[in-house]
Tab-separated table of C-alpha atoms and ligand atoms in Angstrom:
chain	number	residue	atom	x	y	z
A	1	UNK	CA	11.822	14.510	10.920
A	2	UNK	CA	11.005	13.217	14.297
A	3	UNK	CA	12.813	9.882	14.008
A	4	UNK	CA	12.076	6.543	15.652
A	5	UNK	CA	10.695	7.857	18.890
A	6	UNK	CA	7.283	8.446	17.277
A	7	UNK	CA	6.279	4.793	17.699
A	8	UNK	CA	7.073	1.138	17.003
A	9	UNK	CA	8.067	0.388	13.409
A	10	UNK	CA	8.030	-3.377	13.771
A	11	UNK	CA	5.523	-5.005	15.940
A	12	UNK	CA	5.364	-8.809	16.492
A	13	UNK	CA	2.106	-9.740	18.214
A	14	UNK	CA	2.452	-11.977	21.240
A	15	UNK	CA	0.251	-15.051	21.501
A	16	UNK	CA	-2.037	-13.169	23.896
A	17	UNK	CA	-2.337	-10.261	21.507
A	18	UNK	CA	-3.011	-12.701	18.656
A	19	UNK	CA	-5.888	-14.273	20.713
A	20	UNK	CA	-7.310	-10.860	21.527
A	21	UNK	CA	-7.296	-9.921	17.871
A	22	UNK	CA	-8.944	-13.270	16.941
A	23	UNK	CA	-11.630	-12.531	19.526
A	24	UNK	CA	-12.394	-9.186	17.888
A	25	UNK	CA	-12.574	-10.883	14.469
A	26	UNK	CA	-14.952	-13.547	15.839
A	27	UNK	CA	-17.227	-10.980	17.485
A	28	UNK	CA	-17.450	-9.110	14.206
A	29	UNK	CA	-18.260	-12.337	12.351
A	30	UNK	CA	-21.093	-13.096	14.809
A	31	UNK	CA	-22.622	-9.705	14.113
A	32	UNK	CA	-23.590	-10.766	10.622
A	33	UNK	CA	-22.206	-11.864	7.332
A	34	UNK	CA	-22.463	-8.636	5.270
A	35	UNK	CA	-19.296	-8.237	3.291
A	36	UNK	CA	-16.412	-5.847	3.918
A	37	UNK	CA	-17.803	-3.388	1.322
A	38	UNK	CA	-20.997	-2.928	3.267
A	39	UNK	CA	-21.154	0.463	5.024
A	40	UNK	CA	-22.849	-0.979	8.158
A	41	UNK	CA	-20.177	-3.729	8.424
A	42	UNK	CA	-17.476	-1.020	8.085
A	43	UNK	CA	-19.126	1.081	10.815
A	44	UNK	CA	-19.080	-1.858	13.154
A	45	UNK	CA	-15.466	-2.736	12.266
A	46	UNK	CA	-14.424	0.807	12.898
A	47	UNK	CA	-15.823	0.587	16.438
A	48	UNK	CA	-14.759	-3.013	17.219
A	49	UNK	CA	-11.233	-2.110	16.101
A	50	UNK	CA	-10.930	0.085	19.172
A	51	UNK	CA	-10.621	-3.188	21.068
A	52	UNK	CA	-7.545	-4.359	19.215
A	53	UNK	CA	-4.433	-5.015	21.427
A	54	UNK	CA	-3.251	-1.726	22.956
A	55	UNK	CA	0.265	-2.152	21.626
A	56	UNK	CA	-1.051	-2.529	18.142
A	57	UNK	CA	-3.243	0.564	18.522
A	58	UNK	CA	-0.278	2.482	19.863
A	59	UNK	CA	1.968	1.413	16.984
A	60	UNK	CA	-0.734	2.504	14.476
A	61	UNK	CA	-1.156	5.867	16.259
A	62	UNK	CA	2.605	6.465	16.343
A	63	UNK	CA	2.917	5.577	12.685
A	64	UNK	CA	0.110	7.973	11.712
A	65	UNK	CA	1.868	10.760	13.603
A	66	UNK	CA	5.144	10.113	11.872
A	67	UNK	CA	6.020	7.159	9.599
A	68	UNK	CA	9.673	7.247	10.527
A	69	UNK	CA	12.725	7.385	8.287
A	70	UNK	CA	11.681	4.210	6.443
A	71	UNK	CA	8.024	5.245	6.043
A	72	UNK	CA	6.609	1.892	6.932
A	73	UNK	CA	5.079	-0.156	9.745
A	74	UNK	CA	5.405	-3.927	9.835
A	75	UNK	CA	3.067	-6.006	11.945
A	76	UNK	CA	3.781	-9.746	12.270
A	77	UNK	CA	2.080	-12.815	13.754
A	78	UNK	CA	-1.445	-11.709	12.723
A	79	UNK	CA	-3.851	-14.645	12.985
A	80	UNK	CA	-4.802	-14.913	9.301
A	81	UNK	CA	-5.644	-18.631	9.462
A	82	UNK	CA	-3.110	-19.542	6.732
A	83	UNK	CA	-3.764	-23.260	7.217
A	84	UNK	CA	-7.440	-22.909	6.098
A	85	UNK	CA	-7.061	-20.839	2.898
A	86	UNK	CA	-8.728	-21.683	-0.424
A	87	UNK	CA	-6.466	-21.862	-3.483
A	88	UNK	CA	-4.804	-18.576	-4.519
A	89	UNK	CA	-7.016	-16.859	-7.143
A	90	UNK	CA	-5.552	-16.620	-10.655
A	91	UNK	CA	-8.056	-14.294	-12.388
A	92	UNK	CA	-7.543	-10.616	-13.161
A	93	UNK	CA	-8.997	-7.985	-10.829
A	94	UNK	CA	-9.795	-10.452	-8.094
A	95	UNK	CA	-11.030	-9.028	-4.836
A	96	UNK	CA	-12.298	-10.301	-1.448
A	97	UNK	CA	-15.756	-9.032	-0.716
A	98	UNK	CA	-16.604	-11.642	1.955
A	99	UNK	CA	-15.601	-10.858	5.549
A	100	UNK	CA	-13.125	-13.736	5.692
A	101	UNK	CA	-10.643	-13.771	8.629
A	102	UNK	CA	-7.765	-12.193	6.571
A	103	UNK	CA	-10.043	-9.599	4.939
A	104	UNK	CA	-11.505	-8.663	8.356
A	105	UNK	CA	-8.034	-8.257	9.791
A	106	UNK	CA	-6.875	-6.037	6.923
A	107	UNK	CA	-9.972	-3.869	7.365
A	108	UNK	CA	-9.779	-3.699	11.178
A	109	UNK	CA	-6.184	-2.508	11.149
A	110	UNK	CA	-6.698	-0.185	8.162
A	111	UNK	CA	-9.753	1.400	9.786
A	112	UNK	CA	-7.668	2.308	12.857
A	113	UNK	CA	-4.992	3.975	10.732
A	114	UNK	CA	-7.553	6.053	8.815
A	115	UNK	CA	-10.433	5.497	6.334
A	116	UNK	CA	-10.185	2.485	4.086
A	117	UNK	CA	-11.136	3.642	0.531
A	118	UNK	CA	-11.154	2.242	-2.980
A	119	UNK	CA	-11.499	3.643	-6.478
A	120	UNK	CA	-14.560	2.901	-8.613
A	121	UNK	CA	-12.298	2.630	-11.697
A	122	UNK	CA	-9.997	0.036	-10.149
A	123	UNK	CA	-10.818	-3.573	-9.054
A	124	UNK	CA	-14.544	-2.792	-9.139
A	125	UNK	CA	-14.202	-0.429	-6.167
A	126	UNK	CA	-13.621	-3.302	-3.736
A	127	UNK	CA	-12.022	-2.471	-0.395
A	128	UNK	CA	-9.915	-5.641	-0.102
A	129	UNK	CA	-7.991	-6.508	-3.249
A	130	UNK	CA	-5.979	-9.552	-4.045
A	131	UNK	CA	-2.367	-9.221	-5.088
A	132	UNK	CA	-1.802	-12.502	-6.947
A	133	UNK	CA	0.019	-13.481	-10.146
A	134	UNK	CA	-2.346	-13.737	-13.105
A	135	UNK	CA	-1.344	-15.626	-16.300
A	136	UNK	CA	-2.687	-13.066	-18.703
A	137	UNK	CA	-0.929	-10.215	-16.852
A	138	UNK	CA	2.440	-11.948	-16.421
A	139	UNK	CA	4.456	-9.338	-18.301
A	140	UNK	CA	2.423	-6.269	-17.213
A	141	UNK	CA	3.489	-3.554	-14.805
A	142	UNK	CA	0.620	-4.359	-12.424
A	143	UNK	CA	0.260	-6.344	-9.232
A	144	UNK	CA	-0.963	-9.305	-11.288
A	145	UNK	CA	2.362	-9.400	-13.140
A	146	UNK	CA	5.441	-11.443	-12.331
A	147	UNK	CA	8.120	-9.409	-14.173
A	148	UNK	CA	9.927	-6.857	-11.966
A	149	UNK	CA	7.544	-4.217	-10.901
A	150	UNK	CA	9.154	-0.788	-11.020
A	151	UNK	CA	9.192	1.475	-7.965
A	152	UNK	CA	6.021	3.526	-7.785
A	153	UNK	CA	3.913	5.746	-5.603
A	154	UNK	CA	0.538	4.015	-5.526
A	155	UNK	CA	-1.792	5.681	-8.098
A	156	UNK	CA	0.773	8.455	-8.582
A	157	UNK	CA	-1.345	10.007	-11.380
A	158	UNK	CA	-4.359	10.476	-9.108
A	159	UNK	CA	-4.955	13.708	-7.124
A	160	UNK	CA	-6.540	11.608	-4.328
A	161	UNK	CA	-3.950	8.871	-4.242
A	162	UNK	CA	-3.999	6.824	-0.977
A	163	UNK	CA	-1.997	8.117	1.981
A	164	UNK	CA	-1.174	4.565	2.965
A	165	UNK	CA	-1.050	1.177	1.274
A	166	UNK	CA	-1.460	-1.914	3.439
A	167	UNK	CA	-0.320	-5.325	2.260
A	168	UNK	CA	-1.232	-8.450	4.282
A	169	UNK	CA	0.388	-11.719	3.357
A	170	UNK	CA	-1.841	-14.766	3.272
A	171	UNK	CA	0.487	-17.139	1.366
A	172	UNK	CA	4.193	-16.676	0.572
A	173	UNK	CA	5.770	-17.151	-2.842
A	174	UNK	CA	7.233	-20.512	-3.848
A	175	UNK	CA	10.647	-18.828	-4.045
A	176	UNK	CA	11.732	-17.551	-0.668
A	177	UNK	CA	13.335	-14.343	-1.916
A	178	UNK	CA	10.224	-12.904	-3.616
A	179	UNK	CA	9.621	-9.651	-2.011
A	180	UNK	CA	8.109	-6.213	-2.013
A	181	UNK	CA	10.821	-3.583	-2.418
A	182	UNK	CA	10.444	-0.346	-0.607
A	183	UNK	CA	12.535	2.844	-0.776
A	184	UNK	CA	12.106	5.950	1.357
A	185	UNK	CA	12.597	9.476	0.116
A	186	UNK	CA	13.820	10.283	3.678
A	187	UNK	CA	16.857	8.072	3.005
A	188	UNK	CA	17.280	8.918	-0.666
A	189	UNK	CA	16.982	12.749	-0.458
A	190	UNK	CA	20.333	13.311	1.210
A	191	UNK	CA	21.991	11.513	-1.685
A	192	UNK	CA	20.635	13.916	-4.307
A	193	UNK	CA	22.609	16.904	-5.609
A	194	UNK	CA	21.155	20.418	-5.315
A	195	UNK	CA	20.481	20.692	-9.067
A	196	UNK	CA	18.378	17.477	-9.157
A	197	UNK	CA	16.480	18.524	-6.015
A	198	UNK	CA	15.516	21.843	-7.651
A	199	UNK	CA	14.373	20.232	-10.926
A	200	UNK	CA	12.362	17.479	-9.156
A	201	UNK	CA	10.415	20.216	-7.341
A	202	UNK	CA	9.263	21.679	-10.624
A	203	UNK	CA	6.134	20.688	-12.669
A	204	UNK	CA	8.299	19.004	-15.341
A	205	UNK	CA	6.794	15.480	-15.098
A	206	UNK	CA	3.591	13.733	-16.226
A	207	UNK	CA	2.255	10.412	-15.037
A	208	UNK	CA	0.055	7.990	-17.004
A	209	UNK	CA	-2.853	6.070	-15.532
A	210	UNK	CA	-1.855	2.509	-14.568
A	211	UNK	CA	-3.294	-0.531	-16.403
A	212	UNK	CA	-5.375	-1.430	-13.359
A	213	UNK	CA	-7.584	1.626	-13.957
A	214	UNK	CA	-10.368	1.197	-16.505
A	215	UNK	CA	-9.884	4.640	-18.057
A	216	UNK	CA	-6.597	5.635	-19.693
A	217	UNK	CA	-5.231	9.094	-19.190
A	218	UNK	CA	-2.370	11.258	-18.028
A	219	UNK	CA	-1.874	13.629	-15.075
A	220	UNK	CA	-1.261	17.378	-15.456
A	221	UNK	CA	2.463	18.284	-15.293
A	222	UNK	CA	3.489	17.819	-11.663
A	223	UNK	CA	6.570	17.965	-9.494
A	224	UNK	CA	8.062	14.737	-8.114
A	225	UNK	CA	9.132	16.293	-4.803
A	226	UNK	CA	6.840	18.678	-2.892
A	227	UNK	CA	6.287	20.112	0.567
A	228	UNK	CA	9.103	20.600	3.045
A	229	UNK	CA	12.494	21.830	1.789
A	230	UNK	CA	14.451	19.208	3.726
A	231	UNK	CA	11.843	16.433	4.236
A	232	UNK	CA	9.794	16.430	1.024
A	233	UNK	CA	6.941	14.212	-0.090
A	234	UNK	CA	7.506	11.987	-3.145
A	235	UNK	CA	5.189	11.211	-6.039
A	236	UNK	CA	6.621	9.179	-8.897
A	237	UNK	CA	6.131	5.999	-10.906
A	238	UNK	CA	9.281	4.890	-12.707
A	239	UNK	CA	7.165	3.091	-15.326
A	240	UNK	CA	4.409	5.682	-15.765
A	241	UNK	CA	6.097	9.013	-15.037
A	242	UNK	CA	7.950	10.778	-17.834
A	243	UNK	CA	10.058	13.875	-17.775
A	244	UNK	CA	9.079	16.762	-20.073
A	245	UNK	CA	12.685	17.744	-20.909
A	246	UNK	CA	16.201	16.308	-20.801
A	247	UNK	CA	17.282	17.951	-17.567
A	248	UNK	CA	14.196	16.686	-15.825
A	249	UNK	CA	14.921	13.218	-17.272
A	250	UNK	CA	18.424	13.334	-15.752
A	251	UNK	CA	17.029	14.334	-12.399
A	252	UNK	CA	14.544	11.479	-12.521
A	253	UNK	CA	17.360	9.047	-13.232
A	254	UNK	CA	19.357	10.459	-10.284
A	255	UNK	CA	16.326	9.946	-8.020
A	256	UNK	CA	15.889	6.392	-9.222
A	257	UNK	CA	19.555	5.619	-8.527
A	258	UNK	CA	19.312	7.132	-5.048
A	259	UNK	CA	16.132	5.194	-4.225
A	260	UNK	CA	17.707	1.988	-5.492
A	261	UNK	CA	20.721	2.537	-3.201
A	262	UNK	CA	18.534	2.820	-0.104
A	263	UNK	CA	15.874	0.289	-0.919
A	264	UNK	CA	14.847	-2.558	1.447
A	265	UNK	CA	13.556	-5.918	0.364
A	266	UNK	CA	10.646	-7.157	2.470
A	267	UNK	CA	9.782	-10.796	2.275
A	268	UNK	CA	6.325	-11.056	3.773
A	269	UNK	CA	5.308	-14.277	5.440
A	270	UNK	CA	1.743	-15.397	6.226
A	271	UNK	CA	0.339	-13.118	8.963
A	272	UNK	CA	2.735	-10.258	8.201
A	273	UNK	CA	1.180	-6.917	7.209
A	274	UNK	CA	3.108	-3.845	6.145
A	275	UNK	CA	1.717	-0.343	5.850
A	276	UNK	CA	3.593	2.015	3.556
A	277	UNK	CA	3.334	5.790	3.788
A	278	UNK	CA	2.599	6.525	0.152
A	279	UNK	CA	3.884	10.061	0.527
A	280	UNK	CA	7.279	8.948	1.662
A	281	UNK	CA	8.043	5.668	0.014
A	282	UNK	CA	7.855	4.053	-3.377
A	283	UNK	CA	7.332	0.333	-3.622
A	284	UNK	CA	7.890	-2.359	-6.235
A	285	UNK	CA	8.546	-6.048	-6.410
A	286	UNK	CA	11.257	-8.405	-7.689
A	287	UNK	CA	10.509	-10.723	-10.666
A	288	UNK	CA	9.292	-14.190	-9.788
A	289	UNK	CA	8.067	-17.415	-11.366
A	290	UNK	CA	4.486	-18.260	-10.463
A	291	UNK	CA	3.157	-21.758	-11.017
A	292	UNK	CA	-0.606	-20.901	-11.107
A	293	UNK	CA	-1.198	-24.011	-9.117
A	294	UNK	CA	-3.367	-22.519	-6.344
A	295	UNK	CA	-0.302	-22.128	-4.058
A	296	UNK	CA	1.160	-18.929	-5.446
A	297	UNK	CA	1.916	-15.819	-3.433
A	298	UNK	CA	-1.242	-14.096	-2.198
A	299	UNK	CA	-1.525	-10.725	-0.511
A	300	UNK	CA	-4.558	-8.626	0.429
A	301	UNK	CA	-4.219	-4.877	-0.295
A	302	UNK	CA	-6.071	-2.022	1.284
A	303	UNK	CA	-5.789	1.691	0.690
A	304	UNK	CA	-6.110	4.173	3.587
A	305	UNK	CA	-6.932	7.885	3.480
A	306	UNK	CA	-6.730	10.500	6.149
A	307	UNK	CA	-9.291	13.361	6.163
A	308	UNK	CA	-12.506	11.919	4.811
A	309	UNK	CA	-13.985	15.343	4.162
A	310	UNK	CA	-11.494	16.234	1.494
A	311	UNK	CA	-12.869	13.607	-0.912
A	312	UNK	CA	-16.561	13.937	0.066
A	313	UNK	CA	-17.491	15.347	-3.354
A	314	UNK	CA	-16.131	12.266	-5.042
A	315	UNK	CA	-17.751	9.673	-2.740
A	316	UNK	CA	-21.393	8.751	-3.459
A	317	UNK	CA	-23.671	8.587	-0.464
A	318	UNK	CA	-20.702	9.231	1.876
A	319	UNK	CA	-19.414	5.737	1.036
A	320	UNK	CA	-15.787	4.574	0.803
A	321	UNK	CA	-15.570	4.359	-3.013
A	322	UNK	CA	-14.011	7.297	-4.886
A	323	UNK	CA	-15.249	8.016	-8.400
B	401	AKG	O1	3.325	-7.551	-4.908
B	401	AKG	C1	3.748	-6.636	-4.180
B	401	AKG	O2	4.526	-6.865	-3.237
B	401	AKG	C2	3.328	-5.222	-4.367
B	401	AKG	C3	2.453	-5.048	-5.534
B	401	AKG	C4	1.997	-3.619	-5.675
B	401	AKG	O3	2.679	-2.760	-5.993
B	401	AKG	C5	0.612	-3.289	-5.237
B	401	AKG	O4	-0.191	-4.218	-5.031
B	401	AKG	O5	0.301	-2.101	-5.142
B	402	FE2	FE1	1.658	-0.803	-5.849
């Protein structure tokens, strides 16, 4: 692993940088009001994003090269216009199709990291998705729930799961401590014994489709750790992944314990955006008590892929939605 020299892991925008970013957002808004799912809008945003503050572009580039030991990049002081937000949505599958200021920012930054993509089967294939508590989903293991959300690789069951997950905070939770929890395999791996490491590398696990996907199903048997011997990739969902035998089950429990030991709690504030490397970290969330009063916690989520060609066969008309 190349360590921290690869780039900034935490970037707080200065007031000048914030203004420069606002100017890019305003210019994009003047170009027309087509939504963030429109291919022409995305093409424009991809180019306009090249004018983001240089330090931000450098941090994104460094993160893409190597996501660091913690597998995440946090950007703060983004000009999301938190004072002018509508009430937090409370319905299932809510998305932001309009090029609002926060949706534009999530897209601009995501499009510099890679290609922003979505899944036809999830949240209507919208690029910018709302992470908000939903009354009918309160007890579900989904981002609309408010019970503790187990550590997971995003869309672990999916062969084309996102390389990165971006979460932009628009509105914080009522309770200050409500946070996304993140744990990096780069920190947890050294804590695993040799026996568990070996088992986790074998195709002795299956992962079910999450409730957010319209079609139910299960993956083929897969390993949880793959790639490099000493710096592996991780793919697991502690709610949806099951071991196919007892030994594999014990290895899964050891991994969960190791990830829990090294986890970090991130309390995102309005204007904070975190990108997680979905190959290196799992994420989850603490339980919280929503009020459904229009002032609940509200994040925008975007998924980012590298290598657009790899998924071309599953993207209609070379668009950004995977079937
Ligand atoms: O609410 C959060 O902080 C994370 C939820 C989540 O796992 C997701 O939206 O993918
Ligand atoms: Fe997630």
